[in-house]
Short mmCIF file of C-alpha atoms in Angstrom, two decimals:
data_model
loop_
_atom_site.label_atom_id
_atom_site.label_comp_id
_atom_site.label_asym_id
_atom_site.label_seq_id
_atom_site.Cartn_x
_atom_site.Cartn_y
_atom_site.Cartn_z
CA UNK A 162 -15.62 -4.65 15.54
CA UNK A 163 -12.33 -2.64 16.13
CA UNK A 164 -10.43 -2.10 12.66
CA UNK A 165 -6.36 -0.91 12.84
CA UNK A 166 -4.88 0.45 9.77
CA UNK A 167 -1.14 0.62 10.02
CA UNK A 168 -0.11 3.15 7.64
CA UNK A 169 3.48 4.73 6.94
CA UNK A 170 2.25 8.44 8.27
CA UNK A 171 0.08 7.01 10.96
CA UNK A 172 -2.22 4.74 12.65
CA UNK A 173 -5.99 4.66 11.88
CA UNK A 174 -8.74 3.01 14.15
CA UNK A 175 -11.97 2.99 13.63
CA UNK A 176 -14.51 0.77 15.46
CA UNK A 177 -17.88 -0.38 13.32
CA UNK A 178 -21.37 -1.58 14.76
CA UNK A 179 -22.12 -4.81 12.84
CA UNK A 180 -25.70 -4.61 12.98
CA UNK A 181 -26.12 -1.75 10.70
CA UNK A 182 -22.25 -1.32 9.41
CA UNK A 183 -22.31 2.10 10.86
CA UNK A 184 -19.03 4.04 11.61
CA UNK A 185 -19.23 4.57 15.40
CA UNK A 186 -15.77 6.68 15.51
CA UNK A 187 -12.46 6.63 13.28
CA UNK A 188 -9.33 8.27 15.00
CA UNK A 189 -5.83 8.80 13.58
CA UNK A 190 -2.37 8.77 16.14
CA UNK A 191 -0.14 10.63 15.57
CA UNK A 192 -1.86 14.15 14.08
CA UNK A 193 1.37 14.83 12.46
CA UNK A 194 2.94 12.63 10.12
CA UNK A 195 5.15 10.02 11.27
CA UNK A 196 8.55 9.95 9.56
CA UNK A 197 10.54 7.57 7.71
CA UNK A 198 13.92 6.99 8.83
CA UNK A 199 16.70 7.31 6.06
CA UNK A 200 20.06 6.47 7.24
CA UNK A 201 20.96 6.39 3.85
CA UNK A 202 20.18 7.41 0.15
CA UNK A 203 17.36 5.15 -1.22
CA UNK A 204 17.06 3.67 2.42
CA UNK A 205 13.23 3.88 4.49
CA UNK A 206 12.86 2.48 7.74
CA UNK A 207 10.41 2.50 10.71
CA UNK A 208 10.51 1.23 14.27
CA UNK A 209 8.27 -1.59 14.72
CA UNK A 210 8.05 -0.70 18.55
CA UNK A 211 6.69 2.97 17.45
CA UNK A 212 4.14 1.25 15.34
CA UNK A 213 3.03 -0.43 18.60
CA UNK A 214 3.00 2.32 20.73
CA UNK A 215 1.07 4.41 18.07
CA UNK A 216 -1.25 1.73 17.82
CA UNK A 217 -2.13 1.65 21.66
CA UNK A 218 -2.56 5.32 21.70
CA UNK A 219 -4.52 5.16 18.64
CA UNK A 220 -7.36 2.53 20.32
CA UNK A 221 -7.26 4.67 23.65
CA UNK A 222 -7.80 7.78 21.84
CA UNK A 223 -10.99 5.77 20.11
CA UNK A 224 -12.23 4.96 23.36
CA UNK A 225 -11.78 8.59 24.76
CA UNK A 226 -14.77 9.56 22.35
CA UNK A 227 -16.88 7.87 24.56
CA UNK A 228 -19.18 6.73 21.94
CA UNK A 229 -19.05 3.30 22.41
CA UNK A 230 -18.62 0.68 25.37
CA UNK A 231 -14.98 -0.82 24.78
CA UNK A 232 -15.64 -4.10 26.20
CA UNK A 233 -18.70 -4.24 23.48
CA UNK A 234 -15.64 -4.86 20.84
CA UNK A 235 -15.85 -8.50 19.94
CA UNK A 236 -12.74 -8.78 17.41
CA UNK A 237 -10.17 -6.92 15.92
CA UNK A 238 -9.20 -6.81 12.21
CA UNK A 239 -5.76 -5.48 10.57
CA UNK A 240 -4.49 -3.75 7.49
CA UNK A 241 -1.04 -2.39 7.44
CA UNK A 242 1.70 -1.27 5.14
CA UNK A 243 3.09 -3.96 2.69
CA UNK A 244 6.20 -5.39 1.88
CA UNK A 245 7.98 -4.41 5.23
CA UNK A 246 10.50 -6.62 6.72
CA UNK A 247 9.99 -7.62 10.49
CA UNK A 248 12.27 -10.11 12.03
CA UNK A 249 12.12 -11.32 15.43
CA UNK A 250 14.43 -13.09 18.16
CA UNK A 251 12.87 -16.16 19.84
CA UNK A 252 11.82 -13.77 22.39
CA UNK A 253 9.56 -11.90 19.76
CA UNK A 254 11.64 -8.73 19.88
CA UNK A 255 12.25 -7.01 16.89
CA UNK A 256 15.98 -7.42 15.92
CA UNK A 257 15.84 -4.17 13.95
CA UNK A 258 14.14 -1.66 12.34
CA UNK A 259 11.55 -2.49 9.20
CA UNK A 260 12.73 -2.25 6.13
CA UNK A 261 9.62 -0.93 4.63
CA UNK A 262 7.79 -0.99 1.41
CA UNK A 263 9.68 1.95 -0.20
CA UNK A 264 13.23 1.23 0.68
CA UNK A 265 15.52 0.71 -2.19
CA UNK A 266 18.35 -1.23 -1.34
CA UNK A 267 17.97 -4.96 -2.39
CA UNK A 268 16.75 -3.90 -5.70
CA UNK A 269 20.20 -5.07 -6.97
CA UNK A 270 19.64 -8.20 -4.95
CA UNK A 271 16.12 -8.95 -6.25
CA UNK A 272 17.15 -8.37 -9.95
CA UNK A 273 19.83 -11.08 -9.84
CA UNK A 274 17.68 -13.78 -8.04
CA UNK A 275 15.34 -13.25 -11.20
CA UNK A 276 18.54 -13.83 -13.07
CA UNK A 277 19.41 -16.90 -11.26
CA UNK A 278 16.25 -18.71 -10.33
CA UNK A 279 15.23 -18.00 -13.86
CA UNK A 280 12.63 -15.19 -15.22
CA UNK A 281 10.18 -17.99 -16.47
CA UNK A 282 10.12 -19.58 -13.22
CA UNK A 283 9.45 -16.49 -11.21
CA UNK A 284 7.06 -15.04 -13.36
CA UNK A 285 4.81 -18.37 -13.80
CA UNK A 286 5.08 -19.15 -10.31
CA UNK A 287 5.70 -16.44 -8.53
CA UNK A 288 3.72 -13.98 -10.60
CA UNK A 289 6.64 -11.49 -9.99
CA UNK A 290 10.38 -10.56 -9.92
CA UNK A 291 11.78 -10.76 -6.40
CA UNK A 292 12.56 -7.25 -7.25
CA UNK A 293 12.49 -5.03 -4.09
CA UNK A 294 10.16 -7.02 -2.13
CA UNK A 295 10.19 -8.61 1.62
CA UNK A 296 12.58 -11.97 0.47
CA UNK A 297 14.90 -9.46 -1.11
CA UNK A 298 15.23 -7.37 1.71
CA UNK A 299 15.65 -10.25 4.06
CA UNK A 300 19.03 -11.23 1.43
CA UNK A 301 20.06 -7.88 2.31
CA UNK A 302 20.44 -8.53 5.83
CA UNK A 303 22.18 -11.89 5.05
CA UNK A 304 24.70 -10.33 3.05
CA UNK A 305 25.10 -7.28 4.86
CA UNK A 306 24.23 -7.72 8.71
CA UNK A 307 25.08 -11.53 9.15
CA UNK A 308 25.46 -11.74 13.00
CA UNK A 309 21.71 -10.13 13.07
CA UNK A 310 20.43 -12.46 10.53
CA UNK A 311 21.75 -15.53 12.88
CA UNK A 312 19.50 -14.55 15.57
CA UNK A 313 16.32 -14.46 13.71
CA UNK A 314 13.71 -16.63 15.08
CA UNK A 315 10.72 -16.04 12.56
CA UNK A 316 9.95 -13.35 9.69
CA UNK A 317 7.01 -10.98 10.01
CA UNK A 318 5.41 -8.39 7.92
CA UNK A 319 4.17 -5.36 9.74
CA UNK A 320 0.14 -6.44 10.21
CA UNK A 321 2.00 -9.98 12.00
CA UNK A 322 4.01 -7.88 14.24
CA UNK A 323 0.85 -5.83 15.46
CA UNK A 324 -0.74 -9.40 16.04
CA UNK A 325 1.56 -10.61 17.51
CA UNK A 326 1.68 -7.48 20.27
CA UNK A 327 -1.83 -8.10 20.66
CA UNK A 328 -2.16 -11.85 21.15
CA UNK A 329 1.71 -13.33 21.79
CA UNK A 330 1.42 -15.74 18.40
CA UNK A 331 2.59 -15.40 15.42
CA UNK A 332 1.05 -16.36 12.14
CA UNK A 333 0.78 -15.45 8.53
CA UNK A 334 -1.43 -15.83 5.24
CA UNK A 335 -0.83 -17.04 1.75
CA UNK A 336 -1.62 -13.25 0.65
CA UNK A 337 1.35 -11.88 2.84
CA UNK A 338 3.89 -14.58 1.62
CA UNK A 339 2.63 -13.62 -1.72
CA UNK A 340 3.11 -9.82 -1.13
CA UNK A 341 6.68 -10.99 0.28
CA UNK A 342 7.46 -12.99 -2.80
CA UNK A 343 7.74 -16.29 -1.03
CA UNK A 344 4.74 -18.14 -2.48
CA UNK A 345 4.63 -20.60 -5.66
CA UNK A 346 1.36 -20.16 -7.06
CA UNK A 347 1.82 -23.21 -9.01
CA UNK A 348 2.98 -25.74 -6.27
CA UNK A 349 0.62 -23.85 -3.93
CA UNK A 350 3.07 -23.61 -1.15
CA UNK A 351 6.19 -21.61 0.12
CA UNK A 352 8.93 -21.49 -2.94
CA UNK A 353 11.62 -24.10 -2.47
CA UNK A 354 13.33 -22.62 -5.42
CA UNK A 355 13.41 -19.15 -3.83
CA UNK A 356 14.37 -20.30 -0.25
CA UNK A 357 16.81 -22.55 -1.60
CA UNK A 358 18.51 -19.92 -3.78
CA UNK A 359 18.74 -17.20 -0.55
CA UNK A 360 19.35 -19.85 1.54
CA UNK A 361 16.44 -18.93 4.17
CA UNK A 362 15.12 -21.50 6.22
CA UNK A 363 11.41 -22.32 5.91
CA UNK A 364 11.38 -22.45 9.98
CA UNK A 365 11.39 -18.60 9.62
CA UNK A 366 8.05 -18.46 8.49
CA UNK A 367 4.80 -18.65 11.08
CA UNK A 368 2.12 -20.52 10.84
CA UNK A 369 -0.30 -19.87 7.91
CA UNK A 370 -3.82 -18.86 9.00
CA UNK A 371 -6.62 -17.71 6.37
CA UNK A 372 -6.82 -13.92 6.27
CA UNK A 373 -10.59 -14.24 7.29
CA UNK A 374 -9.57 -16.52 10.17
CA UNK A 375 -8.10 -16.69 13.73
CA UNK A 376 -4.67 -15.20 14.01
CA UNK A 377 -4.78 -15.24 18.02
CA UNK A 378 -6.91 -13.83 21.08
CA UNK A 379 -6.11 -11.05 23.22
CA UNK A 380 -3.73 -11.47 26.09
CA UNK A 381 -5.52 -10.78 29.70
CA UNK A 382 -2.40 -7.93 30.10
CA UNK A 383 -3.08 -6.38 26.99
CA UNK A 384 -6.64 -6.25 27.09
CA UNK A 385 -6.37 -4.47 30.70
CA UNK A 386 -3.77 -1.87 29.26
CA UNK A 387 -6.43 -1.21 26.23
CA UNK A 388 -9.87 -1.48 28.07
CA UNK A 389 -11.02 -4.53 25.80
CA UNK A 390 -12.35 -7.99 27.00
CA UNK A 391 -9.64 -10.85 26.89
CA UNK A 392 -9.53 -13.75 24.48
CA UNK A 393 -11.24 -11.97 21.78
CA UNK A 394 -9.78 -12.62 18.69
CA UNK A 395 -7.68 -11.14 15.77
CA UNK A 396 -9.83 -12.41 12.59
CA UNK A 397 -8.27 -10.55 10.20
CA UNK A 398 -5.23 -9.43 8.26
CA UNK A 399 -4.23 -8.32 5.45
CA UNK A 400 -2.21 -5.93 3.13
CA UNK A 401 -3.28 -2.24 2.96
CA UNK A 402 -4.24 -2.61 -0.56
CA UNK A 403 -6.01 -5.83 -0.68
CA UNK A 404 -7.83 -4.40 2.32
CA UNK A 405 -8.71 -1.03 0.55
CA UNK A 406 -10.14 -3.44 -2.19
CA UNK A 407 -11.70 -5.51 0.30
CA UNK A 408 -13.52 -2.04 1.71
CA UNK A 409 -14.35 -0.80 -1.45
CA UNK A 410 -16.26 -4.17 -2.16
CA UNK A 411 -13.84 -5.24 -4.75
CA UNK A 412 -13.47 -9.00 -4.83
CA UNK A 413 -14.54 -10.49 -7.80
CA UNK A 414 -12.91 -10.53 -11.27
CA UNK A 415 -12.76 -7.21 -13.17
CA UNK A 416 -13.53 -4.87 -10.39
CA UNK A 417 -10.95 -2.38 -9.70
CA UNK A 418 -9.82 0.15 -6.48
CA UNK A 419 -7.77 3.20 -5.98
CA UNK A 420 -5.72 4.84 -3.30
CA UNK A 421 -3.63 7.94 -3.23
CA UNK A 422 -2.27 8.33 0.12
CA UNK A 423 1.50 8.31 0.60
CA UNK A 424 2.00 6.09 -2.26
CA UNK A 425 -0.71 5.49 -4.96
CA UNK A 426 -2.02 2.29 -5.79
CA UNK A 427 -4.45 0.76 -8.64
CA UNK A 428 -5.60 -2.45 -7.78
CA UNK A 429 -7.57 -4.91 -9.99
CA UNK A 430 -8.77 -8.53 -9.19
CA UNK A 431 -8.74 -11.09 -11.65
CA UNK A 432 -9.22 -15.12 -11.54
CA UNK A 433 -5.91 -15.58 -13.89
CA UNK A 434 -2.38 -15.76 -12.72
CA UNK A 435 -1.32 -12.68 -14.51
CA UNK A 436 2.25 -11.50 -14.48
CA UNK A 437 3.85 -8.31 -16.51
CA UNK A 438 6.94 -9.61 -18.47
CA UNK A 439 8.93 -6.78 -16.93
CA UNK A 440 7.47 -6.73 -13.54
CA UNK A 441 6.32 -3.63 -13.68
CA UNK A 442 2.81 -4.18 -12.26
CA UNK A 443 2.87 -6.86 -9.33
CA UNK A 444 0.13 -9.82 -8.64
CA UNK A 445 -0.44 -11.06 -4.93
CA UNK A 446 -2.91 -13.25 -3.58
CA UNK A 447 -6.27 -11.35 -2.86
CA UNK A 448 -7.95 -11.41 0.47
CA UNK A 449 -10.31 -14.14 -1.06
CA UNK A 450 -7.92 -16.26 -2.80
CA UNK A 451 -8.22 -19.74 -2.00
CA UNK A 452 -6.76 -23.26 -3.81
CA UNK A 453 -10.10 -23.73 -5.28
CA UNK A 454 -11.24 -19.88 -6.06
CA UNK A 455 -8.11 -18.19 -7.68
CA UNK A 456 -8.41 -14.35 -7.02
CA UNK A 457 -5.35 -12.48 -7.64
CA UNK A 458 -5.13 -8.96 -7.08
CA UNK A 459 -3.10 -6.87 -9.67
CA UNK A 460 -1.32 -4.17 -8.13
CA UNK A 461 0.18 -1.08 -10.23
CA UNK A 462 2.12 1.19 -7.69
CA UNK A 463 3.38 4.82 -8.01
CA UNK A 464 5.94 5.21 -4.42
CA UNK A 465 5.78 9.22 -5.16
CA UNK A 466 2.08 10.11 -4.62
CA UNK A 467 0.81 11.85 -1.56
CA UNK A 468 4.40 11.91 -0.19
CA UNK A 469 5.23 14.85 -3.09
CA UNK A 470 2.00 16.79 -1.79
CA UNK A 471 3.19 16.57 2.00
CA UNK A 472 7.14 17.61 0.80
CA UNK A 473 5.55 20.80 -0.70
CA UNK A 474 3.67 21.56 2.16
CA UNK A 475 6.56 21.38 4.38
CA UNK A 476 8.88 23.41 1.84
CA UNK A 477 6.09 26.22 1.36
CA UNK A 478 4.88 26.45 4.93
CA UNK A 479 4.07 23.77 6.98
CA UNK A 480 1.04 25.69 8.71
CA UNK A 481 -0.79 25.49 5.32
CA UNK A 482 -3.49 22.60 5.48
CA UNK A 483 -4.10 20.27 2.55
CA UNK A 484 -7.16 21.44 2.15
CA UNK A 485 -6.01 25.12 1.30
CA UNK A 486 -3.90 23.67 -0.56
CA UNK A 487 -6.47 22.39 -2.84
CA UNK A 488 -8.16 25.44 -2.91
CA UNK A 489 -5.15 27.44 -4.29
CA UNK A 490 -4.53 24.57 -6.79
CA UNK A 491 -8.00 24.62 -8.02
CA UNK A 492 -7.73 28.60 -9.09
CA UNK A 493 -4.68 27.33 -11.33
CA UNK A 494 -5.85 26.78 -14.93
CA UNK A 495 -5.34 23.18 -16.32
CA UNK A 496 -2.00 22.37 -17.66
CA UNK A 497 -0.44 24.70 -14.89
CA UNK A 498 0.64 27.65 -17.45
CA UNK A 499 3.43 24.73 -18.63
CA UNK A 500 4.70 23.82 -15.25
CA UNK A 501 5.19 19.99 -15.43
CA UNK A 502 6.38 17.90 -12.38
CA UNK A 503 7.54 14.13 -12.11
CA UNK A 504 6.64 12.59 -8.81
CA UNK A 505 9.09 10.22 -8.87
CA UNK A 506 10.88 10.83 -5.57
CA UNK A 507 10.60 8.00 -2.94
CA UNK A 508 12.79 5.53 -3.79
CA UNK A 509 12.59 2.27 -6.49
CA UNK A 510 9.34 2.55 -8.85
CA UNK A 511 8.36 -0.73 -10.06
CA UNK A 512 6.91 1.01 -13.05
CA UNK A 513 9.96 2.53 -14.28
CA UNK A 514 11.72 -1.23 -13.66
CA UNK A 515 13.06 -0.05 -10.53
CA UNK A 516 14.78 3.14 -11.53
CA UNK A 517 15.38 5.35 -8.58
CA UNK A 518 14.16 8.64 -10.73
CA UNK A 519 14.03 11.18 -8.10
CA UNK A 520 11.14 13.87 -8.48
CA UNK A 521 11.51 16.61 -10.92
CA UNK A 522 10.11 20.43 -11.53
CA UNK A 523 10.97 21.70 -14.67
CA UNK A 524 9.78 24.53 -17.44
CA UNK A 525 9.38 27.30 -14.34
CA UNK A 526 8.66 30.58 -15.26
CA UNK A 527 9.79 33.18 -12.57
CA UNK A 528 7.39 35.53 -13.62
CA UNK A 529 4.48 33.55 -13.91
CA UNK A 530 4.75 30.59 -11.44
CA UNK A 531 3.82 30.76 -7.61
CA UNK A 532 3.31 28.25 -5.16
CA UNK A 533 -0.48 27.30 -6.21
CA UNK A 534 1.20 26.39 -9.39
CA UNK A 535 3.34 23.95 -7.82
CA UNK A 536 0.46 22.60 -5.81
CA UNK A 537 -1.79 22.21 -9.03
CA UNK A 538 1.27 20.58 -10.85
CA UNK A 539 1.79 17.87 -8.37
CA UNK A 540 -1.86 17.08 -8.43
CA UNK A 541 -1.55 16.62 -12.34
CA UNK A 542 1.87 15.00 -12.19
CA UNK A 543 0.87 12.21 -10.03
CA UNK A 544 -2.46 11.74 -12.11
CA UNK A 545 -0.14 11.77 -15.50
CA UNK A 546 1.70 8.76 -13.21
CA UNK A 547 -1.36 6.89 -12.79
CA UNK A 548 -1.80 7.14 -16.65
CA UNK A 549 1.43 5.83 -17.67
CA UNK A 550 0.79 2.68 -15.03
CA UNK A 551 -2.53 2.07 -16.00
CA UNK A 552 -1.59 1.98 -19.60
CA UNK A 553 0.86 -1.08 -18.31
CA UNK A 554 -2.40 -2.88 -17.04
CA UNK A 555 -3.87 -2.39 -19.87
CA UNK A 556 -1.05 -3.81 -21.65
CA UNK A 557 -1.78 -6.90 -19.60
CA UNK A 558 -5.63 -7.23 -20.38
CA UNK A 559 -6.53 -5.27 -17.24
CA UNK A 560 -9.11 -3.27 -18.45
CA UNK A 561 -11.28 -1.01 -15.59
CA UNK A 562 -14.89 0.07 -16.48
CA UNK A 563 -14.81 1.69 -13.13
CA UNK A 564 -12.45 2.70 -10.78
CA UNK A 565 -13.74 2.74 -6.87
CA UNK A 566 -11.60 4.90 -4.30
CA UNK A 567 -12.11 6.33 -0.76
CA UNK A 568 -13.11 9.68 -0.76
CA UNK A 569 -9.77 10.41 1.52
CA UNK A 570 -6.11 11.40 1.00
CA UNK A 571 -5.41 12.78 -2.60
CA UNK A 572 -8.95 12.27 -3.66
CA UNK A 573 -10.14 15.11 -1.13
CA UNK A 574 -9.02 17.30 -3.93
CA UNK A 575 -11.54 17.94 -6.63
CA UNK A 576 -8.48 18.59 -8.81
CA UNK A 577 -7.02 15.49 -8.41
CA UNK A 578 -10.03 13.69 -8.58
CA UNK A 579 -11.12 15.12 -11.99
CA UNK A 580 -7.62 15.23 -13.63
CA UNK A 581 -7.16 11.58 -12.13
CA UNK A 582 -10.67 10.74 -14.13
CA UNK A 583 -9.84 12.88 -17.32
CA UNK A 584 -6.55 10.80 -17.78
CA UNK A 585 -7.61 7.39 -17.13
CA UNK A 586 -10.77 7.91 -18.95
CA UNK A 587 -12.64 5.80 -16.39
CA UNK A 588 -15.50 6.66 -14.34
CA UNK A 589 -14.29 7.36 -10.58
CA UNK A 590 -16.88 6.18 -7.88
CA UNK A 591 -15.92 7.41 -4.43
CA UNK A 592 -17.11 6.46 -1.09
CA UNK A 593 -16.86 7.48 2.46
CA UNK A 594 -14.45 4.58 3.26
CA UNK A 595 -11.52 4.21 5.37
CA UNK A 596 -8.68 1.10 5.24
CA UNK A 597 -9.50 0.70 9.05
CA UNK A 598 -13.28 0.54 8.39
CA UNK A 599 -12.30 -2.23 6.11
CA UNK A 600 -10.17 -4.04 8.82
CA UNK A 601 -13.11 -3.84 11.29
CA UNK A 602 -15.74 -5.41 8.61
CA UNK A 603 -12.63 -8.09 7.80
CA UNK A 604 -12.75 -8.80 11.28
CA UNK A 605 -16.54 -9.42 11.23
CA UNK A 606 -16.02 -11.94 8.44
CA UNK A 607 -13.60 -13.45 9.79
CA UNK A 608 -15.79 -14.31 13.00
CA UNK A 609 -18.74 -14.91 10.56
CA UNK A 610 -20.99 -12.36 11.67
CA UNK A 611 -21.09 -11.66 7.95
CA UNK A 612 -21.48 -14.50 5.41
CA UNK A 613 -19.28 -12.89 2.86
CA UNK A 614 -17.83 -10.07 1.79
CA UNK A 615 -20.83 -9.06 -0.73
CA UNK A 616 -22.98 -9.12 2.52
CA UNK A 617 -20.51 -7.24 4.65
CA UNK A 618 -20.55 -4.43 1.93
CA UNK A 619 -24.25 -4.52 0.84
CA UNK A 620 -25.01 -1.03 2.49
CA UNK A 621 -22.20 0.65 0.50
CA UNK A 622 -23.52 3.91 -1.56
CA UNK A 623 -21.07 6.17 -3.27
CA UNK A 624 -20.69 9.62 -2.17
CA UNK A 625 -19.71 11.13 -5.54
CA UNK A 626 -19.21 9.76 -9.40
CA UNK A 627 -16.93 11.74 -11.55
CA UNK A 628 -17.24 11.21 -15.42
CA UNK A 629 -14.56 11.01 -18.28
CA UNK A 630 -15.46 14.62 -20.54
CA UNK A 631 -14.50 14.41 -24.05
CA UNK A 632 -12.91 18.21 -24.18
CA UNK A 633 -11.15 17.78 -20.99
CA UNK A 634 -9.64 14.24 -21.79
CA UNK A 635 -8.46 15.65 -25.19
CA UNK A 636 -6.84 18.70 -23.83
CA UNK A 637 -5.21 16.69 -21.16
CA UNK A 638 -3.71 14.22 -23.44
CA UNK A 639 -1.99 17.27 -24.99
CA UNK A 640 -0.41 17.92 -21.40
CA UNK A 641 0.53 14.33 -20.77
CA UNK A 642 2.38 13.87 -24.05
CA UNK A 643 4.57 16.57 -22.55
CA UNK A 644 4.91 15.27 -19.32
CA UNK A 645 5.71 11.67 -21.11
CA UNK A 646 8.49 13.22 -23.05
CA UNK A 647 9.87 14.86 -20.02
CA UNK A 648 9.74 10.91 -18.17
CA UNK A 649 11.65 9.50 -21.19
CA UNK A 650 14.38 12.23 -20.91
CA UNK A 651 15.00 11.86 -17.34
CA UNK A 652 15.32 7.94 -17.68
CA UNK A 653 17.94 7.67 -20.24
CA UNK A 654 19.95 9.94 -18.05
CA UNK A 655 19.00 8.80 -14.28
CA UNK A 656 21.69 7.16 -12.43
CA UNK A 657 21.51 3.39 -11.27
CA UNK A 658 19.40 1.83 -9.46
CA UNK A 659 20.44 1.60 -5.55
#
């Protein structure tokens, strides 16, 4: 099976052997981070055509390792960055750059819809405010780019677009529609109220298929170009956070996963239609959601996570590796000798009620603090943001006993992993897994190679377990309270959401 993970900074591809669940190869393309296009403050876009080029190059790069025979691949799975808006015309061409997940331009439109549709309706039926999600982004296009809006044939999410390039067919899922806040959980259909309010046609929505199911078969010319067999199915398609949970065997109520890439997420599964009254955390249909078996993924998202680490790398010396930054951070004592950092510099933050706060570095001692302090303060600040968000999840009766995460991105840092645990107070189990591996396993489930998620993930073993330490927790609580006081101060003076 071949798994594709379309991220914000790069595309990852993995090939997995089904009989053993062995990861044969994992590659990334490009090696350097793909940029986010920001025409105006608070905007964030990427070109779908560039995504497709990157996917092709990643697949060919995997083939070039010669660790498998490409025509042994029997199915393809796709994971993708959530909430992005892709609009295509009747010729299946993208009409504009995708307005991606961290773009803030539609916050006001979503907030107005929340009031007009009624908070009770939105929370009880959509489980979210329309906020800054895909439906609100499409409404922005309707308002600001009406000529382009009139050319829309269908509305896609990023993974739908990649599946279209592979198969020539367009499909979507209930999980995808829920992440765009188009799905009415009570009526079990596309929300008539929301579509009528925004003036959207249901004809924009492609055929709705199961997450684990056929989303088209590989076109002959694309198969030839990618050295694959024509006609093999795309048999799985899911947003990156539900897919990450799948890859960590998180599929049943009470199970929790985390990621810390460009953005950071804690994702918990429940069998209840849970929503936060202020939409600071968000609820979507999980990969195994059905009308008979409700599985809701409740997502705490922090936009400003690994992107802060990446920014520090650029401004302090692009030749520095993240591994070396982690080594330097480990030499600085806990608490960074007073240096504090707020990581919220990547658009409107849901946990802050869609405020655009920006990042802040404060209490700098020019005689004491250096670059290593910055590296550690960033990792601590991100962990504090996770603690702040997890408190919101706990307010909503989501109480993790353990959190599972892939040993990747920021969890490669021993400092970050430990500070995360000492602030959340929850044991952390780390696995050698990857979103593209999860997509490959999802493809296997989709073609029936495994009977269930549990069977697919039965061979997983944690490579590290980090436990809370009473003394560390007590110390970090003191530092966290100083950090939270700084956050409260900045929230009172932040400029309005864009």
